[in-house]
Structure formats: structure tokens, C-alpha cells
């Protein structure tokens, strides 16, 4: 699966940090320096290069770098989907205000002493103001994902 644009932008920055000479490939010396700064042995650099350099060029180009990193992004997407499904209690494919309200109450709102229901309503209003981009009263999975993109990668936009 293709990486999302935001992920590719993040990876470009990481790739550029490893590709110190800017020639478009991470060579053995650059990889050795990067891995040794992380505590890896010299042999680790050779093994890493051998496994990632799929075209046999002697360096890791950006596409090879992305291919190596894509499983990390895939597992993040699986985790986000599981979180979304937790909130989407009725399995409709959207999170509505009642589902969010119920989850917030379960996460501690209504069990606290002196719980003020208006606190929960304010939280629901804030989430929907931020996430419900099309203002249809439901948060879809793409809208849910966009919240995490905004919070964790605001420069990606």
C-alpha cells in the first residue's frame, strides 16, 4: 500500500538526515554513522544495507527507505482503526455524539464525585468542532485520522 502524503513528507526529512551528502542515497558510511550513533555495531550497518538495498546499487534510495518504513505506518493505521472501532460502538462506520458521550462517561466522567454533565458535553462539542469537518454530526474514519495528523504532524499540511 502506498504511504500517505504526510508519512512520505516525514520520511523525506528522516532520509535527508541520513543522506548527509545529499546524493539521493544512504551509503554504507552514512548508514554506519547513523547506526553507530544509536549503539549498533559496524556489522549491523552492512546487514541493514544488504537487506534494504533491493536494487543492488550499494546505497538505500528513498523508495527503498520508504519500503522499509511502511510497516511502521501500517501498524499505526491498524491501531487507529482499532481505536476508531472502539468509539464506534454500533459499528455504523461513524462516531456519533452519543457514542462519544458514552465513551467519555465510561472513561471516568460519570464515576467522578461531583461530575458535571456539562463537562462531558463541552468535551463532546470540542471533539466534534475539531473532527467533524463536514458538519454532518458524525465523525468518519478519515475525519478521525485527520485529528491525529493535526496533533502529531501539524507541519505535514
mmCIF file of C-alpha atoms in Angstrom:
data_model
loop_
_atom_site.group_PDB
_atom_site.id
_atom_site.type_symbol
_atom_site.label_atom_id
_atom_site.label_comp_id
_atom_site.label_asym_id
_atom_site.label_seq_id
_atom_site.Cartn_x
_atom_site.Cartn_y
_atom_site.Cartn_z
ATOM 1 C CA UNK A 1 0.000 0.000 0.000
ATOM 2 C CA UNK A 2 1.189 3.496 -0.777
ATOM 3 C CA UNK A 3 2.213 5.671 2.117
ATOM 4 C CA UNK A 4 0.064 8.699 2.888
ATOM 5 C CA UNK A 5 1.472 12.038 1.756
ATOM 6 C CA UNK A 6 2.139 13.135 5.350
ATOM 7 C CA UNK A 7 4.112 9.942 6.002
ATOM 8 C CA UNK A 8 6.211 10.452 2.861
ATOM 9 C CA UNK A 9 6.985 14.017 3.991
ATOM 10 C CA UNK A 10 8.110 12.769 7.411
ATOM 11 C CA UNK A 11 10.253 10.123 5.765
ATOM 12 C CA UNK A 12 11.823 12.693 3.399
ATOM 13 C CA UNK A 13 13.060 14.629 6.410
ATOM 14 C CA UNK A 14 14.435 11.480 8.055
ATOM 15 C CA UNK A 15 16.030 10.335 4.802
ATOM 16 C CA UNK A 16 17.708 13.720 4.318
ATOM 17 C CA UNK A 17 19.185 13.496 7.817
ATOM 18 C CA UNK A 18 20.804 10.143 6.965
ATOM 19 C CA UNK A 19 21.829 11.146 3.414
ATOM 20 C CA UNK A 20 24.381 13.693 4.616
ATOM 21 C CA UNK A 21 25.983 14.301 1.223
ATOM 22 C CA UNK A 22 22.591 14.791 -0.432
ATOM 23 C CA UNK A 23 23.274 12.427 -3.328
ATOM 24 C CA UNK A 24 19.891 10.703 -3.042
ATOM 25 C CA UNK A 25 21.149 7.519 -1.410
ATOM 26 C CA UNK A 26 22.264 6.451 2.048
ATOM 27 C CA UNK A 27 25.599 4.755 1.508
ATOM 28 C CA UNK A 28 27.395 2.380 3.858
ATOM 29 C CA UNK A 29 29.419 5.135 5.567
ATOM 30 C CA UNK A 30 26.311 7.248 6.216
ATOM 31 C CA UNK A 31 24.393 4.217 7.466
ATOM 32 C CA UNK A 32 27.324 3.153 9.668
ATOM 33 C CA UNK A 33 27.462 6.636 11.255
ATOM 34 C CA UNK A 34 23.707 6.736 11.827
ATOM 35 C CA UNK A 35 23.506 3.258 13.315
ATOM 36 C CA UNK A 36 26.620 3.671 15.481
ATOM 37 C CA UNK A 37 25.070 6.798 16.992
ATOM 38 C CA UNK A 38 22.193 4.516 18.014
ATOM 39 C CA UNK A 39 24.588 1.979 19.555
ATOM 40 C CA UNK A 40 24.608 -0.558 16.726
ATOM 41 C CA UNK A 41 27.738 -2.415 15.671
ATOM 42 C CA UNK A 42 29.553 -1.926 12.371
ATOM 43 C CA UNK A 43 28.266 -5.306 11.188
ATOM 44 C CA UNK A 44 24.717 -4.090 11.708
ATOM 45 C CA UNK A 45 25.246 -1.413 9.062
ATOM 46 C CA UNK A 46 26.392 -3.951 6.479
ATOM 47 C CA UNK A 47 23.498 -6.291 7.258
ATOM 48 C CA UNK A 48 20.995 -3.422 7.145
ATOM 49 C CA UNK A 49 22.336 -2.176 3.822
ATOM 50 C CA UNK A 50 22.222 -5.679 2.361
ATOM 51 C CA UNK A 51 18.608 -6.146 3.392
ATOM 52 C CA UNK A 52 17.335 -2.719 2.313
ATOM 53 C CA UNK A 53 19.298 -2.181 -0.900
ATOM 54 C CA UNK A 54 16.900 -4.182 -3.039
ATOM 55 C CA UNK A 55 18.225 -2.924 -6.374
ATOM 56 C CA UNK A 56 21.852 -3.734 -5.518
ATOM 57 C CA UNK A 57 23.074 -0.172 -6.108
ATOM 58 C CA UNK A 58 25.208 -0.093 -2.965
ATOM 59 C CA UNK A 59 23.006 2.502 -1.294
ATOM 60 C CA UNK A 60 19.495 2.904 0.058
ATOM 61 C CA UNK A 61 17.443 5.238 -2.130
ATOM 62 C CA UNK A 62 14.295 6.994 -0.959
ATOM 63 C CA UNK A 63 11.930 4.337 -2.328
ATOM 64 C CA UNK A 64 13.858 1.589 -0.531
ATOM 65 C CA UNK A 65 13.839 3.690 2.644
ATOM 66 C CA UNK A 66 10.045 4.111 2.358
ATOM 67 C CA UNK A 67 9.560 0.396 1.734
ATOM 68 C CA UNK A 68 11.472 -0.375 4.933
ATOM 69 C CA UNK A 69 9.448 2.145 6.953
ATOM 70 C CA UNK A 70 5.980 1.375 5.559
ATOM 71 C CA UNK A 71 5.231 -1.470 8.023
ATOM 72 C CA UNK A 72 5.597 1.053 10.861
ATOM 73 C CA UNK A 73 2.921 3.227 9.289
ATOM 74 C CA UNK A 74 0.712 0.221 8.559
ATOM 75 C CA UNK A 75 0.764 -0.849 12.211
ATOM 76 C CA UNK A 76 -0.123 2.721 13.229
ATOM 77 C CA UNK A 77 -3.095 2.650 10.863
ATOM 78 C CA UNK A 78 -4.249 -0.668 12.355
ATOM 79 C CA UNK A 79 -4.030 0.810 15.866
ATOM 80 C CA UNK A 80 -6.002 3.898 14.805
ATOM 81 C CA UNK A 81 -8.646 1.698 13.200
ATOM 82 C CA UNK A 82 -8.974 -0.313 16.417
ATOM 83 C CA UNK A 83 -9.370 2.904 18.424
ATOM 84 C CA UNK A 84 -11.995 4.175 15.978
ATOM 85 C CA UNK A 85 -13.901 0.890 16.163
ATOM 86 C CA UNK A 86 -13.862 1.128 19.975
ATOM 87 C CA UNK A 87 -15.600 4.515 19.785
ATOM 88 C CA UNK A 88 -17.969 3.354 17.002
ATOM 89 C CA UNK A 89 -19.994 1.171 19.370
ATOM 90 C CA UNK A 90 -22.827 0.448 16.928
ATOM 91 C CA UNK A 91 -20.476 -0.439 14.059
ATOM 92 C CA UNK A 92 -22.074 2.118 11.736
ATOM 93 C CA UNK A 93 -18.750 3.364 10.395
ATOM 94 C CA UNK A 94 -19.160 6.752 12.095
ATOM 95 C CA UNK A 95 -18.862 8.025 15.646
ATOM 96 C CA UNK A 96 -21.932 9.984 16.678
ATOM 97 C CA UNK A 97 -22.276 12.353 19.619
ATOM 98 C CA UNK A 98 -23.979 9.742 21.823
ATOM 99 C CA UNK A 99 -21.233 7.180 21.235
ATOM 100 C CA UNK A 100 -18.569 9.721 22.169
ATOM 101 C CA UNK A 101 -20.572 10.843 25.219
ATOM 102 C CA UNK A 102 -20.919 7.213 26.386
ATOM 103 C CA UNK A 103 -17.195 6.517 25.983
ATOM 104 C CA UNK A 104 -16.214 9.709 27.809
ATOM 105 C CA UNK A 105 -18.513 8.765 30.679
ATOM 106 C CA UNK A 106 -17.026 5.248 30.780
ATOM 107 C CA UNK A 107 -13.519 6.693 30.834
ATOM 108 C CA UNK A 108 -14.224 8.341 34.132
ATOM 109 C CA UNK A 109 -16.598 11.226 33.657
ATOM 110 C CA UNK A 110 -19.706 9.949 35.391
ATOM 111 C CA UNK A 111 -17.808 7.949 38.025
ATOM 112 C CA UNK A 112 -16.118 11.020 39.498
ATOM 113 C CA UNK A 113 -17.618 12.716 42.511
ATOM 114 C CA UNK A 114 -19.422 15.915 41.633
ATOM 115 C CA UNK A 115 -19.382 15.001 37.928
ATOM 116 C CA UNK A 116 -20.851 17.817 35.922
ATOM 117 C CA UNK A 117 -22.596 16.507 32.762
ATOM 118 C CA UNK A 118 -21.831 19.829 31.139
ATOM 119 C CA UNK A 119 -18.105 18.889 31.281
ATOM 120 C CA UNK A 120 -18.847 15.877 29.101
ATOM 121 C CA UNK A 121 -20.973 17.976 26.756
ATOM 122 C CA UNK A 122 -18.186 20.552 26.441
ATOM 123 C CA UNK A 123 -15.730 17.761 25.620
ATOM 124 C CA UNK A 124 -18.111 16.313 23.012
ATOM 125 C CA UNK A 125 -18.588 19.779 21.499
ATOM 126 C CA UNK A 126 -14.819 20.329 21.330
ATOM 127 C CA UNK A 127 -14.156 16.973 19.687
ATOM 128 C CA UNK A 128 -16.910 17.492 17.116
ATOM 129 C CA UNK A 129 -15.782 21.067 16.416
ATOM 130 C CA UNK A 130 -12.300 19.757 15.670
ATOM 131 C CA UNK A 131 -13.125 16.461 13.958
ATOM 132 C CA UNK A 132 -16.485 16.737 12.169
ATOM 133 C CA UNK A 133 -15.111 18.512 9.101
ATOM 134 C CA UNK A 134 -18.275 18.140 7.020
ATOM 135 C CA UNK A 135 -20.547 19.100 9.966
ATOM 136 C CA UNK A 136 -22.840 16.110 9.449
ATOM 137 C CA UNK A 137 -22.984 15.286 13.164
ATOM 138 C CA UNK A 138 -20.805 12.200 12.784
ATOM 139 C CA UNK A 139 -17.053 11.608 12.772
ATOM 140 C CA UNK A 140 -15.992 9.323 9.926
ATOM 141 C CA UNK A 141 -12.765 7.310 9.937
ATOM 142 C CA UNK A 142 -10.985 9.801 7.609
ATOM 143 C CA UNK A 143 -12.048 12.654 9.916
ATOM 144 C CA UNK A 144 -10.804 10.650 12.916
ATOM 145 C CA UNK A 145 -7.447 10.092 11.193
ATOM 146 C CA UNK A 146 -7.156 13.798 10.348
ATOM 147 C CA UNK A 147 -7.257 14.667 14.052
ATOM 148 C CA UNK A 148 -4.164 12.543 14.656
ATOM 149 C CA UNK A 149 -2.447 14.035 11.620
ATOM 150 C CA UNK A 150 -3.111 17.521 13.013
ATOM 151 C CA UNK A 151 -1.956 16.664 16.530
ATOM 152 C CA UNK A 152 1.102 14.562 15.724
ATOM 153 C CA UNK A 153 2.239 16.011 12.393
ATOM 154 C CA UNK A 154 0.911 19.579 12.141
ATOM 155 C CA UNK A 155 3.639 20.567 9.701
ATOM 156 C CA UNK A 156 2.511 17.905 7.229
ATOM 157 C CA UNK A 157 -0.299 20.117 5.932
#
